Coordinates of C-alpha atoms in Angstrom, one line a residue:
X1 CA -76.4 -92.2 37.3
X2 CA -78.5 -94.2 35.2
X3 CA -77.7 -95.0 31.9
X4 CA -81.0 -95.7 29.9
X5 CA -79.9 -95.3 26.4
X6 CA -76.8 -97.7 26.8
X7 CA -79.1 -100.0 29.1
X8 CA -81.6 -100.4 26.2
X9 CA -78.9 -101.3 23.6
X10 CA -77.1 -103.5 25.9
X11 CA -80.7 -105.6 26.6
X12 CA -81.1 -106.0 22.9
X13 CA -77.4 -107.3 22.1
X14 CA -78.8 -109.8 24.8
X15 CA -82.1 -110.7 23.5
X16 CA -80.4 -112.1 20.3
X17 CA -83.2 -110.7 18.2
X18 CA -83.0 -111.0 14.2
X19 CA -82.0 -107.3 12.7
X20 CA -84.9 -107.0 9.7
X21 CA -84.4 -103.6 10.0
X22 CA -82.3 -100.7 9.4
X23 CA -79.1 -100.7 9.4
X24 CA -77.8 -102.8 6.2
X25 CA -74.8 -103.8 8.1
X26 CA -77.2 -105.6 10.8
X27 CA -74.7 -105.4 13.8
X28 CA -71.7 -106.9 11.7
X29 CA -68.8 -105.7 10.1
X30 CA -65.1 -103.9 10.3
X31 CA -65.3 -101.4 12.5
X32 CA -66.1 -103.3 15.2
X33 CA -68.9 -100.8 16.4
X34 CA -71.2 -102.3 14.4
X35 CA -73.4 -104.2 17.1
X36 CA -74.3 -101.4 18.9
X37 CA -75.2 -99.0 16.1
X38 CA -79.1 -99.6 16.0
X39 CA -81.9 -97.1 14.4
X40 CA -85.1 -95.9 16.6
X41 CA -86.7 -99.3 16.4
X42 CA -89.5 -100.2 19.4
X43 CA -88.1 -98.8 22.6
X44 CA -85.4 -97.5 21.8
X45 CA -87.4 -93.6 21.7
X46 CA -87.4 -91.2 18.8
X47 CA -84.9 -88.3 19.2
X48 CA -87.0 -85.5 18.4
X49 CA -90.4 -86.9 19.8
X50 CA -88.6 -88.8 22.5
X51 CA -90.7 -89.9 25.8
X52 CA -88.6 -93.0 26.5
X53 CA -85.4 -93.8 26.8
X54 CA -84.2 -90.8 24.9
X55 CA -86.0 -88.0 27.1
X56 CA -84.9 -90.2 30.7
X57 CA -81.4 -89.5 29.7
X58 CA -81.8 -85.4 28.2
X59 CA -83.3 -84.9 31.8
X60 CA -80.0 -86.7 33.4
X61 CA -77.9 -83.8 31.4
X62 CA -80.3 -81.0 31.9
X63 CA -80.2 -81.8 35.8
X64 CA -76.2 -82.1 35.6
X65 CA -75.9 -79.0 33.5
X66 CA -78.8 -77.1 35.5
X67 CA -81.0 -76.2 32.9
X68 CA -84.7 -76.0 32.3
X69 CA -84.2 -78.4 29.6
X70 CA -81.2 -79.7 27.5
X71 CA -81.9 -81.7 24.0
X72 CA -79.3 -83.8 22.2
X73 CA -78.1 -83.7 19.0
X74 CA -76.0 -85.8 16.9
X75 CA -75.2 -83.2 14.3
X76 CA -72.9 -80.9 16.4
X77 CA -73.4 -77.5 17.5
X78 CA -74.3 -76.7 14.2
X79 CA -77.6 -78.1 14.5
X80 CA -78.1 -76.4 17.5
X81 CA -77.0 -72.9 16.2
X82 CA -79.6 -73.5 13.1
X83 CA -82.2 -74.6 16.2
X84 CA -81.5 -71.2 18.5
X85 CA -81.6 -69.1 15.5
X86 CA -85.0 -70.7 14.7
X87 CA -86.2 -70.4 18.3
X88 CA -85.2 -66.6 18.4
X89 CA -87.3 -65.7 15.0
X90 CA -90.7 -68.3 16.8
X91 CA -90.0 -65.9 20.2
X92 CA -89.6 -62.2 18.6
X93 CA -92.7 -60.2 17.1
X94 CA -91.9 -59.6 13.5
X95 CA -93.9 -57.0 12.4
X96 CA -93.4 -58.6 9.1
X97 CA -89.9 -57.4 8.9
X98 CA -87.3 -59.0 8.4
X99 CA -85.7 -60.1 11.9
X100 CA -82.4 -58.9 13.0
X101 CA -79.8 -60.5 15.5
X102 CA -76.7 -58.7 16.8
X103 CA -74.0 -61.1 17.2
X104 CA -70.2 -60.9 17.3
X105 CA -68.0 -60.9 14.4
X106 CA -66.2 -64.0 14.9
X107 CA -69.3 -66.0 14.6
X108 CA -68.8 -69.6 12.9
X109 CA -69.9 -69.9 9.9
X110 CA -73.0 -71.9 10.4
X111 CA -74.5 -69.1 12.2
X112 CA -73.8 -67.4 9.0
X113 CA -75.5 -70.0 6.7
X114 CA -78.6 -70.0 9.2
X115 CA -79.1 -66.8 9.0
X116 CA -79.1 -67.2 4.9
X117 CA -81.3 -70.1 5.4
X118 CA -83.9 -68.3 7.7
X119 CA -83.4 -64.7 6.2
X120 CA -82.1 -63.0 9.4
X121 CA -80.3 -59.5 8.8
X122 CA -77.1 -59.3 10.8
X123 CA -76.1 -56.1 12.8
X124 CA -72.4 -56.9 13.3
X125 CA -70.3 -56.1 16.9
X126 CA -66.8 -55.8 15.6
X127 CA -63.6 -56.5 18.2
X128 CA -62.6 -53.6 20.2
X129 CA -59.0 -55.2 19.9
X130 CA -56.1 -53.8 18.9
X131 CA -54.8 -57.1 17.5
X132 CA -56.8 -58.2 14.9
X133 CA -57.3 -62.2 14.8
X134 CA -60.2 -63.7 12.6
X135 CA -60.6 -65.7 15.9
X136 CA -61.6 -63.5 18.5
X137 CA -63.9 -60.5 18.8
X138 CA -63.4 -58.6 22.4
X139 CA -66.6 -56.7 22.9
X140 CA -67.5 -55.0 25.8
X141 CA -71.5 -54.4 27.7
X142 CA -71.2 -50.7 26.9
X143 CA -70.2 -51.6 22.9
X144 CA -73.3 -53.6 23.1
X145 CA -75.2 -50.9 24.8
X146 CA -74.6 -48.6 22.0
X147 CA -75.5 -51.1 19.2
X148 CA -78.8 -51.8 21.1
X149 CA -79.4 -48.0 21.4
X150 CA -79.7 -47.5 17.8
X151 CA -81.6 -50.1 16.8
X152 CA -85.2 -49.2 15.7
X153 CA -87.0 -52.0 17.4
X154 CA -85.5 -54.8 19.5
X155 CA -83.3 -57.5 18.1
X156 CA -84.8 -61.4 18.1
X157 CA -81.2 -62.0 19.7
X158 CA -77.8 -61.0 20.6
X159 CA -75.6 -64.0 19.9
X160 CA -72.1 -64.5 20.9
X161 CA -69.0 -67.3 20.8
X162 CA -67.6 -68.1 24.1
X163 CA -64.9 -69.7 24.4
X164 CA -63.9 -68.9 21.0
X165 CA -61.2 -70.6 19.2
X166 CA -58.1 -69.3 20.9
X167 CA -59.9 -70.2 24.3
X168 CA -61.2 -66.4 24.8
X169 CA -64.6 -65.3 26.0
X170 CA -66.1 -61.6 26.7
X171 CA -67.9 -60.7 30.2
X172 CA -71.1 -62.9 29.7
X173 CA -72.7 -62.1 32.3
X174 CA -72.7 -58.2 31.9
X175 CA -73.4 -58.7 28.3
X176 CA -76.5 -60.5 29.3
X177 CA -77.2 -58.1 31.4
X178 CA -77.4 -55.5 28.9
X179 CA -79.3 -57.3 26.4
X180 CA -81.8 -58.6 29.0
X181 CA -82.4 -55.3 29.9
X182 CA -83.3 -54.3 26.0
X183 CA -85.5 -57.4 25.6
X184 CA -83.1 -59.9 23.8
X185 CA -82.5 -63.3 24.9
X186 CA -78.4 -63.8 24.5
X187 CA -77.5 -67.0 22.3
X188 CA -74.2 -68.1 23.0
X189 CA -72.3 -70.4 20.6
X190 CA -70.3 -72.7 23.7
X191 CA -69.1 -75.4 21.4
X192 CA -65.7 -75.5 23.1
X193 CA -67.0 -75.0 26.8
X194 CA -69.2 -78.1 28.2
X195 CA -66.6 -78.9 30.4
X196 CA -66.8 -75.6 32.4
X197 CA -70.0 -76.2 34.1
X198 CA -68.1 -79.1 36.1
X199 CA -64.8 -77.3 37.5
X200 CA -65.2 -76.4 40.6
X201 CA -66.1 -72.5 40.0
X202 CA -68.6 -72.6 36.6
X203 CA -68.0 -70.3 34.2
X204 CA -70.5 -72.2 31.8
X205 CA -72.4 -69.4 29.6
X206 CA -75.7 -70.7 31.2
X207 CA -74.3 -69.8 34.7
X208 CA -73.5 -66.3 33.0
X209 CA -77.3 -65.8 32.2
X210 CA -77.2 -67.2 28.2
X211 CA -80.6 -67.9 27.5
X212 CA -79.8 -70.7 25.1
X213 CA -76.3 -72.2 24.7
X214 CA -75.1 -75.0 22.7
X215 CA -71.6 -77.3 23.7
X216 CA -70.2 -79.6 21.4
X217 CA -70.0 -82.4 23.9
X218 CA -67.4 -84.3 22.0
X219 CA -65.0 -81.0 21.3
X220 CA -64.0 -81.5 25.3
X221 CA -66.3 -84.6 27.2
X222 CA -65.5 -88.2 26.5
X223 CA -68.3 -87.9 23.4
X224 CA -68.0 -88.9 20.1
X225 CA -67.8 -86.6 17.1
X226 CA -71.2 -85.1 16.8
X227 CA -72.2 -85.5 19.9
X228 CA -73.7 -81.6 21.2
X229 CA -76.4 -80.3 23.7
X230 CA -78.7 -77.5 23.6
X231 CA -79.4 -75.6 26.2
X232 CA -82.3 -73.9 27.6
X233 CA -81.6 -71.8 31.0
X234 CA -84.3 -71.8 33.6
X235 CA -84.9 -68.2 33.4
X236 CA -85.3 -68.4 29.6
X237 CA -89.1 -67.9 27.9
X238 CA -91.0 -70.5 27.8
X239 CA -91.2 -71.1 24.7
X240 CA -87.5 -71.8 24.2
X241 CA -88.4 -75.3 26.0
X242 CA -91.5 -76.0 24.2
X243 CA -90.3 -75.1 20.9
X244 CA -86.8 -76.8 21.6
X245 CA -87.5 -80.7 19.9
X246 CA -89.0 -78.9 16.8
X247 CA -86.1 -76.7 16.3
X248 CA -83.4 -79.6 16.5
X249 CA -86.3 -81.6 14.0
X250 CA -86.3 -78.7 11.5
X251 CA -82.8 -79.1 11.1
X252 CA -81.9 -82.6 11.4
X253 CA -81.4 -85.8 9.8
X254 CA -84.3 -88.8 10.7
X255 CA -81.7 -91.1 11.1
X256 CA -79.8 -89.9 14.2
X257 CA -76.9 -91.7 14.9
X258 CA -77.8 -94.1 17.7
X259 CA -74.0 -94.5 18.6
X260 CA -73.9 -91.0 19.1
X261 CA -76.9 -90.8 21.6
X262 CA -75.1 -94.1 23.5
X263 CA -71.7 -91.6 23.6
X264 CA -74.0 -89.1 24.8
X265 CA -76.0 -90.9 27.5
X266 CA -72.4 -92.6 29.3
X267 CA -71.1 -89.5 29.3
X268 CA -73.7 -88.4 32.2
X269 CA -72.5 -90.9 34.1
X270 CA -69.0 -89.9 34.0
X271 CA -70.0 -86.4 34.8
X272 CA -72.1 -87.2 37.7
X273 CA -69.3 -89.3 39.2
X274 CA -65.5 -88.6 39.0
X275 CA -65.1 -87.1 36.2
X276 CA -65.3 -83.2 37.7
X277 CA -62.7 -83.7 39.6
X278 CA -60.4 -84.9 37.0
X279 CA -61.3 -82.1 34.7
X280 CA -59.6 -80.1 37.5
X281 CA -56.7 -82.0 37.7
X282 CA -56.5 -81.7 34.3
X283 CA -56.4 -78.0 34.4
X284 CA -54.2 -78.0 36.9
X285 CA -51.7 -80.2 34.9
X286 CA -52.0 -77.7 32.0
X287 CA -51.2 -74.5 34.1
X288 CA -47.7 -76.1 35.1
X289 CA -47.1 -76.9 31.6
X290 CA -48.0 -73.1 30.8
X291 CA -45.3 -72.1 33.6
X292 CA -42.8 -74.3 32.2
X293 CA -43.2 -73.4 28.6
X294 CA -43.4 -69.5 29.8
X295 CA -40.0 -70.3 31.8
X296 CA -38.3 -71.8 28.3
X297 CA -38.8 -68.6 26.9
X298 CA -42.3 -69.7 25.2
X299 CA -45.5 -66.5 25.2
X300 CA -48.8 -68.7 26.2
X301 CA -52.2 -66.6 25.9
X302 CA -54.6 -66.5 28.2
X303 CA -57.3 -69.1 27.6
X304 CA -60.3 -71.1 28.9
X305 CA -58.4 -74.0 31.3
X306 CA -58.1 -76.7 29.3
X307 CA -56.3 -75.1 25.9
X308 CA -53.0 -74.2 25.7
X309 CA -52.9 -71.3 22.9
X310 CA -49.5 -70.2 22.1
X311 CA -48.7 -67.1 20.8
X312 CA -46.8 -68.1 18.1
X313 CA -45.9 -64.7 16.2
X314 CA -45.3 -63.0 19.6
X315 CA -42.3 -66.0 20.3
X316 CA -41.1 -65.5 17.2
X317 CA -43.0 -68.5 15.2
X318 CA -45.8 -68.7 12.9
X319 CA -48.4 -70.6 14.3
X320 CA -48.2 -73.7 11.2
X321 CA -43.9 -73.9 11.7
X322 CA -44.9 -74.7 15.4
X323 CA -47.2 -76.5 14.3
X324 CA -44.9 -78.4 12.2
X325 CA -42.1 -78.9 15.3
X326 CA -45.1 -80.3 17.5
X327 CA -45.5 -83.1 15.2
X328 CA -42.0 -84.0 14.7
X329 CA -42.4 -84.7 18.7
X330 CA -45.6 -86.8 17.8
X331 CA -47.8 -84.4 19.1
X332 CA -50.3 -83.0 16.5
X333 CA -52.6 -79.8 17.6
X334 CA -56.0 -78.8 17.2
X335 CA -55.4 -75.5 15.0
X336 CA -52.4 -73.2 13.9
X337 CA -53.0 -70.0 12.2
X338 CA -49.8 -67.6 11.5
X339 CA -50.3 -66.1 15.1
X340 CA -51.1 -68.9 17.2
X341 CA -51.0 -72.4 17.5
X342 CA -53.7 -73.9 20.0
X343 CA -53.5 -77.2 21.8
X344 CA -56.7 -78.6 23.1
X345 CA -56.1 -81.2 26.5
X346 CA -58.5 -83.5 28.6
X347 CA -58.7 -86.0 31.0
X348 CA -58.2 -88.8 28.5
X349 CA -54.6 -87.4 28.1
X350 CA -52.0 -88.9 29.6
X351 CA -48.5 -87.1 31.0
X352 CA -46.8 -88.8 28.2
X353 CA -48.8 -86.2 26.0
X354 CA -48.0 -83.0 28.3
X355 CA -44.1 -84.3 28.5
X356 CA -44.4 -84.9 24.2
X357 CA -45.2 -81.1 24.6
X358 CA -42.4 -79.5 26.6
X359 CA -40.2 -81.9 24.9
X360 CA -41.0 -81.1 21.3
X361 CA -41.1 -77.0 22.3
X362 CA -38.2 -77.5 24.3
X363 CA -36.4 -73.6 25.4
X364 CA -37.5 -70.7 22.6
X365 CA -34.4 -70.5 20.4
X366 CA -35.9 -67.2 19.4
X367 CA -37.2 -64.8 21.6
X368 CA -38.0 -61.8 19.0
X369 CA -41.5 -61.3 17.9
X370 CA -41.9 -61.6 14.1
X371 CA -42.5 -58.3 12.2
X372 CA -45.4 -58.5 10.7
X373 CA -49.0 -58.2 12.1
X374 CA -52.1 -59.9 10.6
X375 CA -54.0 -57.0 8.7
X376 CA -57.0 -55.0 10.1
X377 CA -60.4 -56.1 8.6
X378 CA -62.4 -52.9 7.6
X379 CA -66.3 -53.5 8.7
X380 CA -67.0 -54.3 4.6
X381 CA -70.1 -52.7 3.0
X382 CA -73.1 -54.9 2.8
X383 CA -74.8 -55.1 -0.7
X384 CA -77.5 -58.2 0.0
X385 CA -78.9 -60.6 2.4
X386 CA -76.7 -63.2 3.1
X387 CA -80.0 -64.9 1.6
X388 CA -80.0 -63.5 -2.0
X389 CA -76.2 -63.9 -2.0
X390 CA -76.1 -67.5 -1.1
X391 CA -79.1 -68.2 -3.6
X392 CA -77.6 -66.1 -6.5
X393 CA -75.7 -67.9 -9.0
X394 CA -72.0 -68.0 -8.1
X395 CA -68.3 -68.7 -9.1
X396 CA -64.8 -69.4 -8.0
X397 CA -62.6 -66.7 -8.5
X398 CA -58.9 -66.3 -7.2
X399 CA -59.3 -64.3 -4.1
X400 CA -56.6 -61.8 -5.3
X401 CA -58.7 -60.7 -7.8
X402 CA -62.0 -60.6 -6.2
X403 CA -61.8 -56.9 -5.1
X404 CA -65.4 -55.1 -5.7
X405 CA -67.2 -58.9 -5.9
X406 CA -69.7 -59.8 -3.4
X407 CA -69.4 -62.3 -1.6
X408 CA -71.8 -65.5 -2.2
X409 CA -71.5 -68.0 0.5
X410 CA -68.1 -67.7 3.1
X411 CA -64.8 -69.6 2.3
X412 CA -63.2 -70.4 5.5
X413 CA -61.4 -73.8 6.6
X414 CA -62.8 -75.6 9.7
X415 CA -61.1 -75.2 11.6
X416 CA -62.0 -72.4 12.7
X417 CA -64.7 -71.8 10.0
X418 CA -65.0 -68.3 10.7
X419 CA -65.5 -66.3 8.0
X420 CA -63.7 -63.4 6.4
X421 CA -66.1 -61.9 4.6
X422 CA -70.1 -63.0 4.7
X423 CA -72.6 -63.3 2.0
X424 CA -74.0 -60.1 0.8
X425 CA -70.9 -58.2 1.9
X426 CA -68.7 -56.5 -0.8
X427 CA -64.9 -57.8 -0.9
X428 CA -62.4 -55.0 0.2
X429 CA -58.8 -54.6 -0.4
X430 CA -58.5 -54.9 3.3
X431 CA -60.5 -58.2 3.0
X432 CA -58.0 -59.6 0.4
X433 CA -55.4 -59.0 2.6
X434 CA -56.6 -60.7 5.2
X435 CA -57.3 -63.4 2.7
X436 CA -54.0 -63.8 1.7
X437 CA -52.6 -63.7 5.2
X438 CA -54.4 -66.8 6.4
X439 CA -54.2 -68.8 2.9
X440 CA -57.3 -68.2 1.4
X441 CA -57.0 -68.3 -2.3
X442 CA -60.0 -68.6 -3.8
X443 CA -63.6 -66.9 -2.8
X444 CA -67.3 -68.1 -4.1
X445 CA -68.4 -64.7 -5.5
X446 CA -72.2 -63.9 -7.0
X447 CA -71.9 -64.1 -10.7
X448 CA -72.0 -60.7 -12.5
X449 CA -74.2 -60.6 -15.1

């Protein structure tokens, strides 16, 4: 597959023109990277009015990812989230009220600042779980159904997080279903699932029937950091497309990183050539790790195919003391929390990384669960927009003391940046509890007066 983004850059290292123009460095300096890092000079396209180079290589992805449309950015998912939230409120009538998206509870917290930003009332889907995690939110078609049912007029969106952080994801393709059937377009936050459009059986949310979907290319593609699609699904309005560069353009910078777009555009050639099939292998490799650490005495969680979660409470850890073992064996992992401890794998790894694993975890000296559970988050009660509450005047208050405060704008590490509590709610014992259990000491509260 042609790679016109790359092609364009590697014509002007060529041409040995003189940089007057943006950036200062002017192809030279430490880094090394320098002499490919350009700006949207002549030719090289404009990201969010691209017709060049730029667009050539968005309709390379959106033919690999088989989509009506797929836009870059190079601001993450979180542009993308901003841009589907924006797309949702341009698509639904408002009646001049205020519009209102149902999404699950273990939504990042972008989705909850772009919903501040853009005024969007949240009806919450809370996990049907027994085992609380601030991770995951298992919600069934029928929960949905119910949520749906009692609305008063139909939501701009139902919006979901699939795979979530601990490699979960509901039935996406009944949940679209359902809200398809009440007039919502589903908006799925994918940021951990590119890859699963190219294993040989997809289970890519667009696939499912998602309407719009973002991936953080870089969380699992050969990508760098920032790199992310937006998706628009064939069978989504039509308006989604059109509206799709103007979305990204609301809520990104003019300077796109051209590195970014480079990583972006190389990695459609390694997906339309061998890199499926190593994805597979990949996954493969991971499943006999997840048999060998299961046969040392080690509880894995289910999970998309290429994380390895392990259930670190359930084996008798918590989550950051594993943590901690895995690094003595020089192998550091993408999160812990006290329950689990999540590895993320792709084909860039080598078997000296999977071996590092099974080495460093070795056989479970301890095969008792710990005795303590996270605590149960009540469904808090909801005072103000998350609008008013992240535009009131705030403060920092020790999160043991915050009981009765509302809540101003979330505090929540990334990762997994989702939040305990969200702007507008009011802060419950239960809420301080679960603030406790996963370190949270201090909250952003609206001042009193």
């Amino acid at each position: 597959m042609e790679t016109p983004i790359a092609d364009f850059v590697s014509a002007y290292l060529q041409s040995g023109v003189s940089r007057l123009h943006m950036p200062g460095h002017k192809g030279r300096g430490p880094l090394g990277c320098e002499r490919l890092d350009i700006t949207e000079i002549a030719g090289a396209d404009t990201l969010y009015q691209a017709n060049g180079v730029i667009a050539q290589s968005e309709r390379n992805a959106a033919a690999l990812f088989g989509t009506a449309a797929t836009f870059y950015s190079t601001e993450g998912s979180s542009q993308c989230i901003r841009a589907m939230l924006y797309l949702s409120m341009l698509h639904a009538p408002s009646g001049g009220k205020r519009p209102v998206i149902v999404a699950a509870r273990n939504a990042h917290q972008s989705f909850v600042l772009a919903a501040a930003l853009l005024d969007v009332e949240i009806v919450w889907l809370w996990p049907e779980d027994a085992d609380f995690s601030l991770c995951r939110c298992g919600i069934s078609p029928l929960q949905l159904e119910g949520i749906l049912k009692r609305l008063s007029r139909p939501p701009a969106a139902v919006y979901l997080t699939a795979p979530d952080y601990l490699g979960g994801a509901p039935d996406i393709a009944a949940l679209a279903e359902t809200a398809h059937r009440f007039g919502a377009p589903l908006l799925v936050d994918g940021a951990h699932g590119a890859y699963l459009k190219f294993l040989p059986h997809s289970t890519h949310p667009i696939d499912q029937g998602a309407d719009l979907c973002c991936d953080s290319a870089h969380k699992t593609l050969p990508v760098l950091t920032g790199g992310a699609y937006l998706h628009v699904s064939r069978h989504a309005p039509a308006d989604f497309m059109e509206n799709g560069k103007r979305a990204l353009a609301l809520f990104g910078s003019t300077s796109p990183s051209y590195l970014i777009l480079q990583s972006l555009d190389f990695a459609n050639r390694h997906l339309a050539e061998d890199y499926p099939s190593r994805l597979t292998a990949c996954a493969a490799r991971l499943e006999v790790l997840r048999a060998a650490l299961r046969g040392n005495g080690w509880i894995v969680a289910k999970s998309d195919p290429l994380k390895l979660t392990l259930a670190a409470a359930k084996s008798g850890w918590d989550g950051k003391e594993l943590a901690a073992l895995l690094r003595q064996g020089k192998v550091e992992c993408e999160y812990a929390d006290p329950d689990f401890t999540v590895l993320m794998a792709t084909p860039e790894n080598t078997e000296q990384d999977f071996t590092r694993i099974l080495s460093a975890l070795g056989h479970n000296p301890r095969q008792k669960p710990l005795l303590r559970r996270c605590p149960v988050l009540l469904p808090p009660e909801t005072v103000c927009s998350p609008r008013k509450a992240a535009f009131a005047p705030s403060e920092s208050v020790p999160a043991s003391l915050a009981v009765g405060r509302i809540l101003a704008a979330p505090t929540v590490s990334c990762p997994p940046a989702v939040p305990v509590v969200v702007g507008g709610e009011c802060i419950s014992q239960s809420a301080i509890e679960v603030f406790a259990y996963y370190g949270i000491s201090c909250v952003q509260v609206v001042r009193e007066r």
